Tab-separated table of C-alpha atoms (C1' of nucleotides) in Angstrom:
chain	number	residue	atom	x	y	z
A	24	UNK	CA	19.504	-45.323	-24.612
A	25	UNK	CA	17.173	-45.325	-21.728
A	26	UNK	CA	13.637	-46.531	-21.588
A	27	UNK	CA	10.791	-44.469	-23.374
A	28	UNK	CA	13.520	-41.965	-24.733
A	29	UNK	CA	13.757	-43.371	-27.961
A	30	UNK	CA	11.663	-39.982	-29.284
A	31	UNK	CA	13.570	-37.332	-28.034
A	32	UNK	CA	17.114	-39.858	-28.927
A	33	UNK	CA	15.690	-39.829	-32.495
A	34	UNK	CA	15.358	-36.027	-32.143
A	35	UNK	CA	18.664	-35.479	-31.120
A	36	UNK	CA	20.224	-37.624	-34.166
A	37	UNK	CA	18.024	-35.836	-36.432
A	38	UNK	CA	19.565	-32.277	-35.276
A	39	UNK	CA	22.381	-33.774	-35.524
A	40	UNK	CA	22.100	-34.834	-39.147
A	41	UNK	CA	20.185	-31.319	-40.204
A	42	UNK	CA	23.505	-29.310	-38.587
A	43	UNK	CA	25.438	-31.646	-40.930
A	44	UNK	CA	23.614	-31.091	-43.951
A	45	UNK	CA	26.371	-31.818	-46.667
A	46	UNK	CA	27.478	-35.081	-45.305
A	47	UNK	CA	25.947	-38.445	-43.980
A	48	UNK	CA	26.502	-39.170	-40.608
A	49	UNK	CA	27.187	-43.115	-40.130
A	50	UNK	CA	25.360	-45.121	-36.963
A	51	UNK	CA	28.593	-45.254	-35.267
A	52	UNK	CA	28.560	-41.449	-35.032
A	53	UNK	CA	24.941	-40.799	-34.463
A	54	UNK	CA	25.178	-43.521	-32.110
A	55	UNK	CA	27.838	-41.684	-30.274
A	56	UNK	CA	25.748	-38.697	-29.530
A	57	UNK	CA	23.336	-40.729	-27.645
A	58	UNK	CA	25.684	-43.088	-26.457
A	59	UNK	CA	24.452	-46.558	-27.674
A	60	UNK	CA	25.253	-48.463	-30.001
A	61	UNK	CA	24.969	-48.498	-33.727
A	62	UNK	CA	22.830	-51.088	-34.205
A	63	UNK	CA	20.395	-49.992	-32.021
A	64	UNK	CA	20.470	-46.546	-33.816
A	65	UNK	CA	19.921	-48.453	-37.342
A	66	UNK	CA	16.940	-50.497	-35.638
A	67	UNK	CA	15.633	-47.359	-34.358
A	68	UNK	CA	15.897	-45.163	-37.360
A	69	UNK	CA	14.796	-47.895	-39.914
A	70	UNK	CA	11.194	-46.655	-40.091
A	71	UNK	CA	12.179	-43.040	-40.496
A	72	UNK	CA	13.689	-44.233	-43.994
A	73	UNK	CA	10.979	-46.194	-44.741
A	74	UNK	CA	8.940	-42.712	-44.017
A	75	UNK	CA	11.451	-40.510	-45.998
A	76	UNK	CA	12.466	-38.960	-43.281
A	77	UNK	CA	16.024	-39.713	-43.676
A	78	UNK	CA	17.920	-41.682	-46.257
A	79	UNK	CA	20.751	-44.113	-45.925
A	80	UNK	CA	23.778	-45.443	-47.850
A	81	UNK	CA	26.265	-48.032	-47.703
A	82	UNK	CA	30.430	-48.251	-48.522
A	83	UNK	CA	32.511	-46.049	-48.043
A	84	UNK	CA	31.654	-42.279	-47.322
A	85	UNK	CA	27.657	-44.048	-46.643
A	86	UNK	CA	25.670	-43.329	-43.560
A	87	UNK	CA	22.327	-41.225	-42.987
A	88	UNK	CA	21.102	-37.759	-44.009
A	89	UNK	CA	17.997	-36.038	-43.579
A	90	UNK	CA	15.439	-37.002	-46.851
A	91	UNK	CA	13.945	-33.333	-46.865
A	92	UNK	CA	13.969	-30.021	-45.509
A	93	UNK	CA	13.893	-29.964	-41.811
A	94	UNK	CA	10.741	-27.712	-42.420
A	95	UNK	CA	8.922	-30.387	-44.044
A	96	UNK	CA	9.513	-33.125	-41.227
A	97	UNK	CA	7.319	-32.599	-38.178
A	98	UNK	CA	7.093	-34.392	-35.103
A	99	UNK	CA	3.905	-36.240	-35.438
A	100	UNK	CA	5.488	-38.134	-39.082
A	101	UNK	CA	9.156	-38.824	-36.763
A	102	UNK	CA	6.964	-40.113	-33.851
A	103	UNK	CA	4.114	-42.050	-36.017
A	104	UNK	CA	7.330	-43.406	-38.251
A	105	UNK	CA	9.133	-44.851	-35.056
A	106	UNK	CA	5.921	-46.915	-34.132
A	107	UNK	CA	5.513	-44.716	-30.420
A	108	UNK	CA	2.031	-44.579	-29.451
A	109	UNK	CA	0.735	-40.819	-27.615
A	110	UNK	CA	-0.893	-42.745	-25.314
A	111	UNK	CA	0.199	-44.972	-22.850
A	112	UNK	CA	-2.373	-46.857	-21.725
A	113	UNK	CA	-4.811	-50.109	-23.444
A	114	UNK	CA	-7.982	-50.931	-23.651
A	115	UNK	CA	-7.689	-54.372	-24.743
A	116	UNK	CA	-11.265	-56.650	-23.712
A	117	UNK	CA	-10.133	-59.533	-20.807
A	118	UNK	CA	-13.458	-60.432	-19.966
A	119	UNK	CA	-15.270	-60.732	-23.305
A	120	UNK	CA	-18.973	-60.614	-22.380
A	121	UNK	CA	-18.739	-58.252	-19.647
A	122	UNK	CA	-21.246	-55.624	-20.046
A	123	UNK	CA	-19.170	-53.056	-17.358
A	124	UNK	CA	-15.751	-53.673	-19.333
A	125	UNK	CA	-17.459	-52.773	-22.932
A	126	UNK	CA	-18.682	-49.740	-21.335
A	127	UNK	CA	-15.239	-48.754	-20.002
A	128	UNK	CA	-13.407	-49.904	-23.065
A	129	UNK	CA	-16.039	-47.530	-24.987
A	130	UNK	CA	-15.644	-44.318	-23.299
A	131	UNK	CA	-11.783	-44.605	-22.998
A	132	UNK	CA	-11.345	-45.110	-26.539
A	133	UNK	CA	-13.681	-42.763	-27.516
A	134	UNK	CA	-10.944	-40.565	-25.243
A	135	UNK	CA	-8.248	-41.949	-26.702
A	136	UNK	CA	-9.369	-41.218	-29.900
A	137	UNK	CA	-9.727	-37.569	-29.801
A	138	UNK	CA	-6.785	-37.214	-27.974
A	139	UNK	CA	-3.872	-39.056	-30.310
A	140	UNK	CA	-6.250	-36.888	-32.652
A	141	UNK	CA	-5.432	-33.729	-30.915
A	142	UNK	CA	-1.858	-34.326	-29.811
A	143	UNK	CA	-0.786	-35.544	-33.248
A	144	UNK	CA	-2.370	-32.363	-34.590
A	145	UNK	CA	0.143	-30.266	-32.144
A	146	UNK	CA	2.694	-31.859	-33.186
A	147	UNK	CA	2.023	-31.963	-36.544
A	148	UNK	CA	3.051	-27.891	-36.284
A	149	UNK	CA	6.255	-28.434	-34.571
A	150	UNK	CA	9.420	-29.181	-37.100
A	151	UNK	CA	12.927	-30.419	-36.343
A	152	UNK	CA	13.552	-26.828	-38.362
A	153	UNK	CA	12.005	-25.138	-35.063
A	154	UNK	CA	14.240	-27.643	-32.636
A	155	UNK	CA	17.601	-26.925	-34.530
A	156	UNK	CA	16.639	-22.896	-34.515
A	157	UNK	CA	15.989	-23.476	-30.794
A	158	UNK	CA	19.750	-24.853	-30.980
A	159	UNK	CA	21.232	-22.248	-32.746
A	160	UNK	CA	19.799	-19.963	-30.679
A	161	UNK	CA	21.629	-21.494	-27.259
A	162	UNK	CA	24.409	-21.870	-29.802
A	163	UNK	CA	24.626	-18.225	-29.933
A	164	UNK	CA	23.646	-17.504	-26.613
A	165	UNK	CA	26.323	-19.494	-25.595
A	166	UNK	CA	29.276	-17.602	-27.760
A	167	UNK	CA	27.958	-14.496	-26.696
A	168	UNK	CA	28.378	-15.235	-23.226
A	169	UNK	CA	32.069	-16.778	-23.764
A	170	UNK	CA	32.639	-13.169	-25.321
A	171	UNK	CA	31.703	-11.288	-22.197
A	172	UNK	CA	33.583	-13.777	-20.156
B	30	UNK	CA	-3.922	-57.970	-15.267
B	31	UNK	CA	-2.304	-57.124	-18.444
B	32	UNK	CA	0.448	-54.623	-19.361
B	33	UNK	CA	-0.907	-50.848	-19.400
B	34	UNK	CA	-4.648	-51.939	-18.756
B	35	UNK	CA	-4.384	-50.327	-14.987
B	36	UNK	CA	-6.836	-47.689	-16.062
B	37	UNK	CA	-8.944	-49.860	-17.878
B	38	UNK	CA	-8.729	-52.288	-14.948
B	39	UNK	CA	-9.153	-49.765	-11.927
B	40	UNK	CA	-12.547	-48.582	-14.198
B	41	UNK	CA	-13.942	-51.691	-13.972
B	42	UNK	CA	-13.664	-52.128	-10.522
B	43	UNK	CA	-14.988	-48.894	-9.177
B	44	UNK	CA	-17.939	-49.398	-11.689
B	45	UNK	CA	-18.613	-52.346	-10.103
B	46	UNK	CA	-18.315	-50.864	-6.707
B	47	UNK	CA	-20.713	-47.576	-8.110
B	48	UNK	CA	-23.123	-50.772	-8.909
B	49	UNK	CA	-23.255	-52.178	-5.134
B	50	UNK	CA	-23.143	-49.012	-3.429
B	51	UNK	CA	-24.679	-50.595	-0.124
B	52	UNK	CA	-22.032	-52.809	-0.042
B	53	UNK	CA	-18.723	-53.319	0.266
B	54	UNK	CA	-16.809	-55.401	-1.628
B	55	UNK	CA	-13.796	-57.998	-1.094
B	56	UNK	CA	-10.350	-57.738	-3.218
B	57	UNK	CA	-11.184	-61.427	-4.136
B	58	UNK	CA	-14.617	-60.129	-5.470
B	59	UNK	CA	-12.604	-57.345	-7.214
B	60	UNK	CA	-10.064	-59.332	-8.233
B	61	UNK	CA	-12.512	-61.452	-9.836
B	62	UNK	CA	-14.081	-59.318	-12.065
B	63	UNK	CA	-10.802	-58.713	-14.009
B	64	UNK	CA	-9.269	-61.566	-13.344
B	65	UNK	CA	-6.037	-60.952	-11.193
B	66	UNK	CA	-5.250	-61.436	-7.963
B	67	UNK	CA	-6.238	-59.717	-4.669
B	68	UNK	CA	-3.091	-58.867	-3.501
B	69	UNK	CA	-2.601	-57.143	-6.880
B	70	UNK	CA	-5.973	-55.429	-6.225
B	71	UNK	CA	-5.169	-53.767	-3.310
B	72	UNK	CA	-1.685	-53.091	-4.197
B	73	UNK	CA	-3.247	-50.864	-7.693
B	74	UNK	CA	-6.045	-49.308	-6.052
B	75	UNK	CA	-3.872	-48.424	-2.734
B	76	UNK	CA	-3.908	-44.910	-4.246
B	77	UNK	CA	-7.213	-44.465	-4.765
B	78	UNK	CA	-7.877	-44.569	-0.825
B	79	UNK	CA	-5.436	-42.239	-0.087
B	80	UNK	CA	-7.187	-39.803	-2.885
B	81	UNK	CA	-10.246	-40.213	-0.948
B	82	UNK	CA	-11.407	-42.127	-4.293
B	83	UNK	CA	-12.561	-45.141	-1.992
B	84	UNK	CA	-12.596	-46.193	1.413
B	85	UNK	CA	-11.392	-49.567	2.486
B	86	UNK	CA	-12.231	-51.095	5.828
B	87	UNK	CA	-10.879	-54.602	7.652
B	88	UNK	CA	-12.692	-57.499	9.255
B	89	UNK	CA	-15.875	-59.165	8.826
B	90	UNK	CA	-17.749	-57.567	6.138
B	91	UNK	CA	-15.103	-55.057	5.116
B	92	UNK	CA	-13.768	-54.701	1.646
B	93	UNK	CA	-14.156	-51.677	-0.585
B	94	UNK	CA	-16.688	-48.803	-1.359
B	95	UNK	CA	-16.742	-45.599	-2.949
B	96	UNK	CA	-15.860	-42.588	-1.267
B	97	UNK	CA	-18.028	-40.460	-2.361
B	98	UNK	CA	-20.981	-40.134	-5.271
B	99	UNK	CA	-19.826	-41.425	-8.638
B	100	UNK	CA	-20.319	-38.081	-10.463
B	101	UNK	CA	-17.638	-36.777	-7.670
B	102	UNK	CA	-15.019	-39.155	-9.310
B	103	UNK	CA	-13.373	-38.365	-12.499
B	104	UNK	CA	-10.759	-39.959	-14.663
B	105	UNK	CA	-8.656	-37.375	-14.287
B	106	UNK	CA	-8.580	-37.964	-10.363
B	107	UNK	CA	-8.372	-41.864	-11.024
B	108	UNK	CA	-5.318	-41.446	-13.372
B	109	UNK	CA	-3.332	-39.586	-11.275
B	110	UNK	CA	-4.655	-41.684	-8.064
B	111	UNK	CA	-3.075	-44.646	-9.867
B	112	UNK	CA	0.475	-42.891	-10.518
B	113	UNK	CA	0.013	-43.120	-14.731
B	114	UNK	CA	1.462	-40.391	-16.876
B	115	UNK	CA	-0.808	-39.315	-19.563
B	116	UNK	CA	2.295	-38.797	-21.921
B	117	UNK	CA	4.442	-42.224	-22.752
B	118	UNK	CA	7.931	-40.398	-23.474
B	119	UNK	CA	10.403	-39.621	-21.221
B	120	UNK	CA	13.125	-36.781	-21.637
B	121	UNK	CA	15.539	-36.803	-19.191
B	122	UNK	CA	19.246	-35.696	-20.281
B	123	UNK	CA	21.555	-38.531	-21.058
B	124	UNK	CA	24.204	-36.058	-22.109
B	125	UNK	CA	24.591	-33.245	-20.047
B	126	UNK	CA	26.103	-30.336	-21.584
B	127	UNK	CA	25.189	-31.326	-24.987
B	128	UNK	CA	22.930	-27.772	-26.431
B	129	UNK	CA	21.178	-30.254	-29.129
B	130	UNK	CA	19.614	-32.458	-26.345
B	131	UNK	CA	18.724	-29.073	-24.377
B	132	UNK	CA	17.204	-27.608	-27.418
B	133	UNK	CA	15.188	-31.406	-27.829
B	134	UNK	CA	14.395	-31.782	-24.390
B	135	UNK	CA	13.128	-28.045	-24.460
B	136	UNK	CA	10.421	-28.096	-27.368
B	137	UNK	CA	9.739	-31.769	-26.032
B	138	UNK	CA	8.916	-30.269	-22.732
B	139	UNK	CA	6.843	-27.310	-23.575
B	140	UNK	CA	5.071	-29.920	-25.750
B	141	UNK	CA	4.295	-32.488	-23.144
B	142	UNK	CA	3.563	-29.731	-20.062
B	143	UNK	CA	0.723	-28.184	-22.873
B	144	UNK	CA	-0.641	-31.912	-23.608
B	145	UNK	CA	-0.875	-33.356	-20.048
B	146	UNK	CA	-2.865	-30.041	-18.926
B	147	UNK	CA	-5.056	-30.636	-21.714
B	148	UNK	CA	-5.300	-34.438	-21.586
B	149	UNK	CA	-6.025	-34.230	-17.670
B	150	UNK	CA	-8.645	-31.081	-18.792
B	151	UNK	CA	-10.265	-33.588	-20.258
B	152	UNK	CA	-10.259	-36.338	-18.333
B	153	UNK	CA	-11.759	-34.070	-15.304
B	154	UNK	CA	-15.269	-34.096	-17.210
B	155	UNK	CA	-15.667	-37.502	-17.422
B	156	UNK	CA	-17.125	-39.212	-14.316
B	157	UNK	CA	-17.653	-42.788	-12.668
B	158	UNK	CA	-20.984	-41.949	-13.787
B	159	UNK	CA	-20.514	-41.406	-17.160
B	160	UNK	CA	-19.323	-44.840	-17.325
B	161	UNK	CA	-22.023	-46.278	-14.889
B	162	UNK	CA	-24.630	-44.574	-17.538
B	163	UNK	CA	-22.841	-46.034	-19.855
B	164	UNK	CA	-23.287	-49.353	-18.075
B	165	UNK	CA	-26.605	-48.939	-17.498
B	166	UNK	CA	-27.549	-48.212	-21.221
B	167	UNK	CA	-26.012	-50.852	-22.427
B	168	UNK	CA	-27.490	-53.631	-20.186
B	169	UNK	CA	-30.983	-52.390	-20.581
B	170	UNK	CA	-30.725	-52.625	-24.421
B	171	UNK	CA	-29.910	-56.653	-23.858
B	172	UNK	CA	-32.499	-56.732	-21.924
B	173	UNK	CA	-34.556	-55.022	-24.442
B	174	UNK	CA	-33.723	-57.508	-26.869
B	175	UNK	CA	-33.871	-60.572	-24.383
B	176	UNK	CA	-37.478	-59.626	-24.599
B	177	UNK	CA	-37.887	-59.040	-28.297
B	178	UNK	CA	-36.307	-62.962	-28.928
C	14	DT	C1'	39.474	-56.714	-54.343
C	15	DT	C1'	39.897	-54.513	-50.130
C	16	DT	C1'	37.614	-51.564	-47.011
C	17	DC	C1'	33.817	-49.435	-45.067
C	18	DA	C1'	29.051	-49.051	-43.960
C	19	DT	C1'	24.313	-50.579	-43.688
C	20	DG	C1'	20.647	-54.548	-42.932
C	21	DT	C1'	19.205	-57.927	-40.103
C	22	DA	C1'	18.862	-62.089	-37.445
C	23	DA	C1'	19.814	-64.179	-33.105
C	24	DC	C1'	21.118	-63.987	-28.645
C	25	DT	C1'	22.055	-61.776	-23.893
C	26	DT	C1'	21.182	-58.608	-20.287
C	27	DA	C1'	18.633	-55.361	-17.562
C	28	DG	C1'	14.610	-53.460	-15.909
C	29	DT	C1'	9.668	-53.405	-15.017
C	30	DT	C1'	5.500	-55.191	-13.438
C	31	DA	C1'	2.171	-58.715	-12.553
C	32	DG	C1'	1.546	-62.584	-9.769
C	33	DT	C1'	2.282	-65.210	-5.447
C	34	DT	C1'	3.243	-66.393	-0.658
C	35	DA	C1'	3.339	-65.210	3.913
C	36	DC	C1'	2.153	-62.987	7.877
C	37	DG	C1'	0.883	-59.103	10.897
C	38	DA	C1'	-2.936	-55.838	12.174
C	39	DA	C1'	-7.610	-54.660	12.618
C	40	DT	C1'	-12.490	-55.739	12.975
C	41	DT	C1'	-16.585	-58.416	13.613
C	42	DG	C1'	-19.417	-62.151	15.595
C	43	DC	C1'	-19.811	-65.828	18.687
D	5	DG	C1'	-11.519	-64.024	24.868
D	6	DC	C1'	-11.210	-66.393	20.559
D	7	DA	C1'	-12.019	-67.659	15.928
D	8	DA	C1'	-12.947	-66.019	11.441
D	9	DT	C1'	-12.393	-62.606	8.132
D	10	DT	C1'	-10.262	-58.994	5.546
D	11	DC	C1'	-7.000	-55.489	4.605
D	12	DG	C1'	-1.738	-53.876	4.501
D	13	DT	C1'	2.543	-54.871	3.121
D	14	DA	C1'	6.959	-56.999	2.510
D	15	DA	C1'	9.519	-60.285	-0.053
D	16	DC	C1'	10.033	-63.220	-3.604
D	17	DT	C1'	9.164	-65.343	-8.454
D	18	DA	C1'	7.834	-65.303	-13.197
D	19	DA	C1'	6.873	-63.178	-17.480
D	20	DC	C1'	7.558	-59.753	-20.593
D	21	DT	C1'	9.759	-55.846	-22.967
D	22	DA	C1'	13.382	-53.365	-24.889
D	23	DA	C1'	18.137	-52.192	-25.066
D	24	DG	C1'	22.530	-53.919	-25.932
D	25	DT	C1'	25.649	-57.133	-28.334
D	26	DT	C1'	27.610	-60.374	-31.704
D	27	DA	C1'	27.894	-62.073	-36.138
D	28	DC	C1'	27.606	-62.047	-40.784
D	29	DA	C1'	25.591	-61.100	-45.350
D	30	DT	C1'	24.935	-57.276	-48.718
D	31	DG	C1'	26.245	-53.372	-51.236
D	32	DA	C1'	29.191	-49.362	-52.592
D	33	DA	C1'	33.367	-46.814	-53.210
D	34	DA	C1'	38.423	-46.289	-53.559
DNA sequence: TTTCATGTAACTTAGTTAGTTACGAATTGC
DNA sequence: GCAATTCGTAACTAACTAAGTTACATGAAA
């Protein structure tokens, strides 16, 4: 898994998982389709089952499915439930006392604010039930074109 | 200079700057208002000069100034000056070929190209003087109550 | 009770970025 | 011209972060 990817990885396994609906998946697999390894899947995904997002059993025939309908799991509860912040950058105070750095600190959080406000909101409207139709949809496209060839 | 605070950072320096506008000012100054050094100074705000943001000159008496009037300069000019992406996740293909990761990396996409337009929409209406204001405002209420006690 | 799978701690490795040193180039003042 | 000053930049080091790996305990099913 590369740096910073560990939203859209997630989103992968997760299609993954809803296109497999009727069976778990186990880390080994999941961690196949994003070529890592299956711990580092089962660190990454632990906060999605703490969310509900997916559930998760052990012995034999165990592994992960999907803990609702993909319609009810948006993108703002997968990327709030992996820990990723929206925005990149901090404001933390390094000169405590410094009248210019409270006034910076103030206005960029202020920004900050109504931004992870707004973005969350977006993607708050966008399910992994849209991102596996968009799949099935290049699925198809994909078939039909094999036909014609 | 800590992790992610190169926004934060390159604020408080050109605030300082915007405050001694008849003057230029040395890396070590600026690199001792946030507490770093002045090789790191020049090597973060390199960008700025070539974005016209400031001007930099050599020899006795040089250091940096503005490059033009603080309500010229937004945050949007200073972000992108600096090289930062407004949007932490990255979503390049790791497995080419694979329609789920196409279908991911599509919505993802769409997603981030919609956020960083508005993000950086934003950004462009807040100025260096905003923040200066800002400044201002808030040392004249210590003063205030210097006075008062 | 054997096998399979997750849960998790501990460690290693790789990559990124700040910090540092060093020195050349440009500019000013004497 | 020459010394002092300051930026520009390359090269290196140190610190930090996150992925990858190993190991093993826990729990569930055949």
């Amino acid at each position: 898994m590369k740096r910073n990817s560990r939203l859209s990885s997630t989103l992968h396994i997760l299609v993954h998982m809803a296109d497999a609906p009727d069976r778990a998946l186990t880390s080994e697999q999941l961690a196949g389709f994003i070529h890592t390894n299956p711990v580092v899947v089962r660190r990454t995904i632990a906060g999605l089952r703490e969310a509900g997002i997916v559930t998760s059993s052990r012995g034999h025939g165990g592994g992960w499915q999907l803990g609702r309908a993909p319609d009810e799991i948006s993108l703002a509860e997968i990327s709030a439930a992996l820990g990723e912040t929206l925005l990149p950058f901090s404001t933390e105070p390094e000169s405590p006392g410094c009248l210019v750095e409270q006034a910076v600190i103030a206005v960029l959080d202020d920004f900050r604010l109504e931004a992870e406000r707004l973005l969350a909101e977006r993607l708050s409207h966008i399910t992994l039930a849209d991102l596996t139709a968009d799949f099935r949809r290049r699925y198809d496209l994909i078939g039909v074109s094999s036909h014609a060839v």
